[in-house]
PDB file of C-alpha atoms in Angstrom:
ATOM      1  CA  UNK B   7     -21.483  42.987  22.494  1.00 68.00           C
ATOM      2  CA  UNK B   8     -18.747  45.258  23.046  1.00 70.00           C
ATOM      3  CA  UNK B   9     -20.300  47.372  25.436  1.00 75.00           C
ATOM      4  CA  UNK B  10     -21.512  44.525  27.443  1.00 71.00           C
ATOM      5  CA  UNK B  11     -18.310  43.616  28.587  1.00 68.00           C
ATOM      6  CA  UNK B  12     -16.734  47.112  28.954  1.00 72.00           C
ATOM      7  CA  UNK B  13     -16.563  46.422  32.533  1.00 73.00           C
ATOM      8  CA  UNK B  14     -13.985  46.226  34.734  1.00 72.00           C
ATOM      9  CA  UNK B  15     -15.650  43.419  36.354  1.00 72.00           C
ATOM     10  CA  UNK B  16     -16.022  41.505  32.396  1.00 76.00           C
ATOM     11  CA  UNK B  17     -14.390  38.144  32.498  1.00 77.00           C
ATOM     12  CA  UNK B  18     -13.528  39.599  28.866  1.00 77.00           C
ATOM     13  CA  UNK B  19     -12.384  43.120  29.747  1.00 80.00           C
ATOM     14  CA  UNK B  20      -9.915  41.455  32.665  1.00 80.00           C
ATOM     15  CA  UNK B  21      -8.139  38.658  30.279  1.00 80.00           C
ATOM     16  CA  UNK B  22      -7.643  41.588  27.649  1.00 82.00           C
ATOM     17  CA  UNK B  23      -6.168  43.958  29.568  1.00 83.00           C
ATOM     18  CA  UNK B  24      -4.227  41.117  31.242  1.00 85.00           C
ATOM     19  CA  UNK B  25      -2.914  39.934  27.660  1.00 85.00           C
ATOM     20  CA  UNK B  26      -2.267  43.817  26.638  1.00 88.00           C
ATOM     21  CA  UNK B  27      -0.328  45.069  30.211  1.00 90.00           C
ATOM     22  CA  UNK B  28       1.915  41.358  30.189  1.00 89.00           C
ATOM     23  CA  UNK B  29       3.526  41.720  26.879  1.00 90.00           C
ATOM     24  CA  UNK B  30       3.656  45.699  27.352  1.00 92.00           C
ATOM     25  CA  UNK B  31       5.712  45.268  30.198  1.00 92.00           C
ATOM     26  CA  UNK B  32       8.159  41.892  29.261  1.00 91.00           C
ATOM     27  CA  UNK B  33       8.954  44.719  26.525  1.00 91.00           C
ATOM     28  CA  UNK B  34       9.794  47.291  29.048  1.00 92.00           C
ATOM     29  CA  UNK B  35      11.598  44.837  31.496  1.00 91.00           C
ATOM     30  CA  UNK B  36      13.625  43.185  28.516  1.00 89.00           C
ATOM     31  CA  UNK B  37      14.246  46.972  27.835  1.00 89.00           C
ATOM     32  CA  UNK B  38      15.468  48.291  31.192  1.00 91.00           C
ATOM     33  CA  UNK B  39      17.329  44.977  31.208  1.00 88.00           C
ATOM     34  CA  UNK B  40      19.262  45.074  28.436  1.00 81.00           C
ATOM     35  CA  UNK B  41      18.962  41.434  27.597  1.00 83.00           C
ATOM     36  CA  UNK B  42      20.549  40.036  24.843  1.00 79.00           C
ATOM     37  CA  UNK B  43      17.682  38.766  22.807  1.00 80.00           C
ATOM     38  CA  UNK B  44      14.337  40.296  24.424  1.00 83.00           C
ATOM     39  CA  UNK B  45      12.041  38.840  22.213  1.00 83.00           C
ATOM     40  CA  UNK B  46      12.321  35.728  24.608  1.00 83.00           C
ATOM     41  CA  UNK B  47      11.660  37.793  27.370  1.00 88.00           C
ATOM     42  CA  UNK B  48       8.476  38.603  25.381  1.00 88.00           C
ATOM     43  CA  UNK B  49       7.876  35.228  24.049  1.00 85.00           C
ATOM     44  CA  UNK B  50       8.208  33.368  27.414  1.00 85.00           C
ATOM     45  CA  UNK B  51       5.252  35.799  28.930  1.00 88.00           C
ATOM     46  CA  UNK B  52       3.437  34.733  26.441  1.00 86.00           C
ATOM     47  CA  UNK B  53       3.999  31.168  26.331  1.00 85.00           C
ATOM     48  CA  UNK B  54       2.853  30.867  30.325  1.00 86.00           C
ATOM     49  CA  UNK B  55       0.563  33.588  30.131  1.00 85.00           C
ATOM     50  CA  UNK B  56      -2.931  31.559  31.216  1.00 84.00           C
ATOM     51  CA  UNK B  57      -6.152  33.372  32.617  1.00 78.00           C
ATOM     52  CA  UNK B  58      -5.141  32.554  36.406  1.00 76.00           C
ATOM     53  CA  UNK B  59      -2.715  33.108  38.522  1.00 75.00           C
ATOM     54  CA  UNK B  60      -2.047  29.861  39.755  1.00 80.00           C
ATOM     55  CA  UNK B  61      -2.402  28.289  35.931  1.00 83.00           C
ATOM     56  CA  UNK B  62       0.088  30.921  34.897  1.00 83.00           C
ATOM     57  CA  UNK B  63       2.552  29.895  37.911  1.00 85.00           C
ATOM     58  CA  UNK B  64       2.049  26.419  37.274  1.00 87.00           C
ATOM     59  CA  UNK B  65       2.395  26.786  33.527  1.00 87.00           C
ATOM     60  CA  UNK B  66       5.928  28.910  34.269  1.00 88.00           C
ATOM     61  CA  UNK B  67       7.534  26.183  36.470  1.00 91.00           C
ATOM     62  CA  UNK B  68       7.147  23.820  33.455  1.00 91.00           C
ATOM     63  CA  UNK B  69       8.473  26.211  31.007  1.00 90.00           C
ATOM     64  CA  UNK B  70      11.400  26.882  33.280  1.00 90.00           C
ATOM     65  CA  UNK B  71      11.876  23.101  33.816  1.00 92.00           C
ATOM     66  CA  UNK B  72      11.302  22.466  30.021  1.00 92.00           C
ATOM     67  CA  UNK B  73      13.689  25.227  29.103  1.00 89.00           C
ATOM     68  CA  UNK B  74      16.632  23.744  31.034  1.00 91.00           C
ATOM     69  CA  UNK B  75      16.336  20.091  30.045  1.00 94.00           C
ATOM     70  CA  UNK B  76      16.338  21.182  26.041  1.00 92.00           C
ATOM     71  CA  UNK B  77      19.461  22.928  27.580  1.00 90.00           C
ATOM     72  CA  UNK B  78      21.050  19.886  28.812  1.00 92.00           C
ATOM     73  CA  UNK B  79      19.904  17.798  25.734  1.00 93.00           C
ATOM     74  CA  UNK B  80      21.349  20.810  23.234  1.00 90.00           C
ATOM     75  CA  UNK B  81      24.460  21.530  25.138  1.00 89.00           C
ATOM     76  CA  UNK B  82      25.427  18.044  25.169  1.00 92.00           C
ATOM     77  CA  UNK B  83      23.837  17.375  21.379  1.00 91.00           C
ATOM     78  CA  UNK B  84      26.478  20.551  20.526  1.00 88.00           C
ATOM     79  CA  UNK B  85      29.444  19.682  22.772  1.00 88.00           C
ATOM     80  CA  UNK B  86      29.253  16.088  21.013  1.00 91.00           C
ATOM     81  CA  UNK B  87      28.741  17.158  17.235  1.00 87.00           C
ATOM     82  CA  UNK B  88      30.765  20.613  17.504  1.00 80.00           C
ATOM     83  CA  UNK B  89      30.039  23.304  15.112  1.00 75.00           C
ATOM     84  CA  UNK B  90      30.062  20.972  12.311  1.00 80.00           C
ATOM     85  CA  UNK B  91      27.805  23.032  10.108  1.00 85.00           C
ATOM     86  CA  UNK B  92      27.262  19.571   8.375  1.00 91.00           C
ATOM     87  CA  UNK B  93      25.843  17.739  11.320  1.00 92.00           C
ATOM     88  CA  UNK B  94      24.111  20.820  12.043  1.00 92.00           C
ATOM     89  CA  UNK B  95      22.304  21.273   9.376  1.00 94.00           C
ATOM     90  CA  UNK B  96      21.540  17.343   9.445  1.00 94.00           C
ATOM     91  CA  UNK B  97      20.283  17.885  13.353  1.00 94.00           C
ATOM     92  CA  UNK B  98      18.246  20.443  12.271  1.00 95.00           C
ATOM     93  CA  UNK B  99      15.041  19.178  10.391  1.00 95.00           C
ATOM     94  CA  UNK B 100      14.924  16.444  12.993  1.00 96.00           C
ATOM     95  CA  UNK B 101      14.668  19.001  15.918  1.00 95.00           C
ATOM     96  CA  UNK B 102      12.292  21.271  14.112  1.00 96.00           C
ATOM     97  CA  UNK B 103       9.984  17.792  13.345  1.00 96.00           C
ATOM     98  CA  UNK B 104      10.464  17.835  17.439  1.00 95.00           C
ATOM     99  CA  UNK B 105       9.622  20.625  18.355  1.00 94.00           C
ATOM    100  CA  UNK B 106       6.581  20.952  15.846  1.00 95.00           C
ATOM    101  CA  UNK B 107       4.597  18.075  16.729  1.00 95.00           C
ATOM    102  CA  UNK B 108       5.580  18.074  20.916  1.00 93.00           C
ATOM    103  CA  UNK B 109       2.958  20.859  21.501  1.00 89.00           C
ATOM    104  CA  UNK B 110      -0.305  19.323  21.723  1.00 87.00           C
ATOM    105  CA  UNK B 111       0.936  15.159  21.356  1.00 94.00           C
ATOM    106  CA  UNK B 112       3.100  15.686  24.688  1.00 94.00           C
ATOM    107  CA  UNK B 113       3.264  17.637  27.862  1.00 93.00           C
ATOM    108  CA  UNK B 114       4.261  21.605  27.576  1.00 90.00           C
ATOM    109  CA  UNK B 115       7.890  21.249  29.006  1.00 92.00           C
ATOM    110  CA  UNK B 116       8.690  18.193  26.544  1.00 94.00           C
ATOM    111  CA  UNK B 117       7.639  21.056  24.176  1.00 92.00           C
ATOM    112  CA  UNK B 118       9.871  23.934  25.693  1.00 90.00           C
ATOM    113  CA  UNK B 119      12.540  21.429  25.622  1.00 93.00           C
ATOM    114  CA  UNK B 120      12.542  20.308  22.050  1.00 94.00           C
ATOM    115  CA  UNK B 121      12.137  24.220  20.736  1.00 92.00           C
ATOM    116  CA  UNK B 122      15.110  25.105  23.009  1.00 90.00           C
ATOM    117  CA  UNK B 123      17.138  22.437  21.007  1.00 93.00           C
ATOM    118  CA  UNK B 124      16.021  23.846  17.992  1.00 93.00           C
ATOM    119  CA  UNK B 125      17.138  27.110  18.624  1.00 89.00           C
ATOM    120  CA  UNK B 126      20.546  26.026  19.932  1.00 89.00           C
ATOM    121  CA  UNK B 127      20.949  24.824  16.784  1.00 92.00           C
ATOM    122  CA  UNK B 128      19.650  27.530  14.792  1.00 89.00           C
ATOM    123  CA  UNK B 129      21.788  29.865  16.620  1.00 86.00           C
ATOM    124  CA  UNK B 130      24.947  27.582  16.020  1.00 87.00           C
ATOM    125  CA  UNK B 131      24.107  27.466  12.665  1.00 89.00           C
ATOM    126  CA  UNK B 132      23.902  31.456  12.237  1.00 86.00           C
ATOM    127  CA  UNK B 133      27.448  32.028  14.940  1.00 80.00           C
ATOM    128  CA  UNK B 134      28.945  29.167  16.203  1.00 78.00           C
ATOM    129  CA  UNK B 135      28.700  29.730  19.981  1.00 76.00           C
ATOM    130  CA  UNK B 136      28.058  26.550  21.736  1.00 73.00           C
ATOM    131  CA  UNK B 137      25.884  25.947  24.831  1.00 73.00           C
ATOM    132  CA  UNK B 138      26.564  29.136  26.210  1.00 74.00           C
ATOM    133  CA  UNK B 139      23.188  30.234  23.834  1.00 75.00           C
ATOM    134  CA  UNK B 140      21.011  28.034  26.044  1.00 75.00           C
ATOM    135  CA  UNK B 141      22.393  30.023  29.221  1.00 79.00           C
ATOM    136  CA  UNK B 142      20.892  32.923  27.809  1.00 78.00           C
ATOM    137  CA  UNK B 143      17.326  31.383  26.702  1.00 78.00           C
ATOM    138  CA  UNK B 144      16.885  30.439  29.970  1.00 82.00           C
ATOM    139  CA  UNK B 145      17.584  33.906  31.653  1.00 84.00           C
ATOM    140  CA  UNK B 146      15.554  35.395  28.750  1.00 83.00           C
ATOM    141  CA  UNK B 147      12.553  33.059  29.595  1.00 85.00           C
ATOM    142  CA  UNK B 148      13.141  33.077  33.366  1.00 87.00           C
ATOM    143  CA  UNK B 149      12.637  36.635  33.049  1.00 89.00           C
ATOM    144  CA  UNK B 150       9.835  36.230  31.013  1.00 87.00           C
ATOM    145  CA  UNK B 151       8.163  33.845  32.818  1.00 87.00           C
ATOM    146  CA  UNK B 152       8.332  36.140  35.926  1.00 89.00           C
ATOM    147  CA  UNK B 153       6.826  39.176  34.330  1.00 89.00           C
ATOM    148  CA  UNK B 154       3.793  36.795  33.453  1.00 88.00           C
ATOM    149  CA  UNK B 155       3.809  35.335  36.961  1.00 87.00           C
ATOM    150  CA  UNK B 156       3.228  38.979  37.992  1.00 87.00           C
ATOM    151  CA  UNK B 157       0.859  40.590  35.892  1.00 85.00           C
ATOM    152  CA  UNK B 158      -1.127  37.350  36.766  1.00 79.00           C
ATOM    153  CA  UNK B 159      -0.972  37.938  40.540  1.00 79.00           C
ATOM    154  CA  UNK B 160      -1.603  41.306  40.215  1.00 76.00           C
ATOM    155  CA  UNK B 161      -4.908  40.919  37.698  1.00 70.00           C
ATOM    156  CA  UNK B 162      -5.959  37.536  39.941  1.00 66.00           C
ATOM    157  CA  UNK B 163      -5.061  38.917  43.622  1.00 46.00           C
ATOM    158  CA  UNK B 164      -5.935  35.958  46.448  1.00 43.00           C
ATOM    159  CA  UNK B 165      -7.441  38.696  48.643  1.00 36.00           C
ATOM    160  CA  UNK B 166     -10.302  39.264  45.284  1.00 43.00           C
ATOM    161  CA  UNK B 167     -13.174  36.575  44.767  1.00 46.00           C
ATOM    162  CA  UNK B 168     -11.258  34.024  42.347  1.00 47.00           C
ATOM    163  CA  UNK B 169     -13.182  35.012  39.429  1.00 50.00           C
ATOM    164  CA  UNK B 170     -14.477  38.202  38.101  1.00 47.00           C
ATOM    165  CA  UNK B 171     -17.842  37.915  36.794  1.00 49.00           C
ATOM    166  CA  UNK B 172     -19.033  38.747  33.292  1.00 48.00           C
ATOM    167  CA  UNK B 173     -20.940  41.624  32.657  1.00 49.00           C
ATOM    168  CA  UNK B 174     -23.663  39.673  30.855  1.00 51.00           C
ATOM    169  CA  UNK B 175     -24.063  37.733  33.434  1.00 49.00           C
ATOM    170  CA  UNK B 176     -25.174  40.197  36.181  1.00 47.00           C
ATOM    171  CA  UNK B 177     -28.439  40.310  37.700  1.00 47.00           C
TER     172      UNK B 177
END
């Protein structure tokens, strides 16, 4: 089986090398970067990595728009309850219940919204920093989100057919 698709025309061989050169280089970018926290970087590749381009684009616009309403919601949720650890910790299982059952019930960005809540939270919990966390997680995933945009234009090229074929299905 493996050696059936150990082309570089496999539908197989392209979405694995695609999913092994996108988080490869959010690492490097997050490195040369010097982010703050680079496992968003990482984690928003992967979260709008699809196995198109245009999914992947499509899929990083909602992420981005997702990202910055949880923003809003947990920058005002903070600037209204403070860093009450208290209220905090109170805020806390509700957002997780959030952001645990969004993902699959509701659309993706109602899902990036209610885990960038939780983490505002979660971060306030660990340092008391305010909104000014949520200015980061969207840089992080912004940057993220790009690196996935172009490792999925540069795998899925509009100049190439749309679709590599698999190798077991060649005449």
């Amino acid at each position: 089986v493996a050696v059936r698709h150990a082309s570089v025309r496999s539908v197989w061989f392209i979405n694995s090398l695609r999913g092994a050169v996108a988080p490869a280089a959010a690492v490097a970018v997050a490195d040369l970067s010097s982010v703050q926290h680079g496992f968003w970087v990482v984690l928003g590749t992967l979260s709008v990595l699809r196995t198109n381009a245009a999914s992947t684009g499509s899929t990083a616009m909602r992420a981005l728009g997702g990202t910055a309403i949880g923003f809003v919601i947990g920058g005002a949720l903070l600037l209204a309850i403070g860093s009450a650890s208290t209220a905090l910790w109170v805020m806390l299982p509700i957002a997780v219940f959030v952001a645990a059952y969004a993902p699959g019930t509701t659309p993706f960005a109602v899902g990036q919204a209610a885990f960038t809540v939780t983490v505002a939270i979660l971060f306030n919990l660990l340092a008391p920093v305010g909104w000014k966390v949520g200015v980061l997680r969207i840089e992080d995933v912004a940057i993220g989100c790009a690196v996935s945009v172009v490792v999925g234009s540069f795998f899925w090229p509009r100049s190439r057919s749309p679709r590599p074929r698999s190798a077991a299905h060649r005449p």
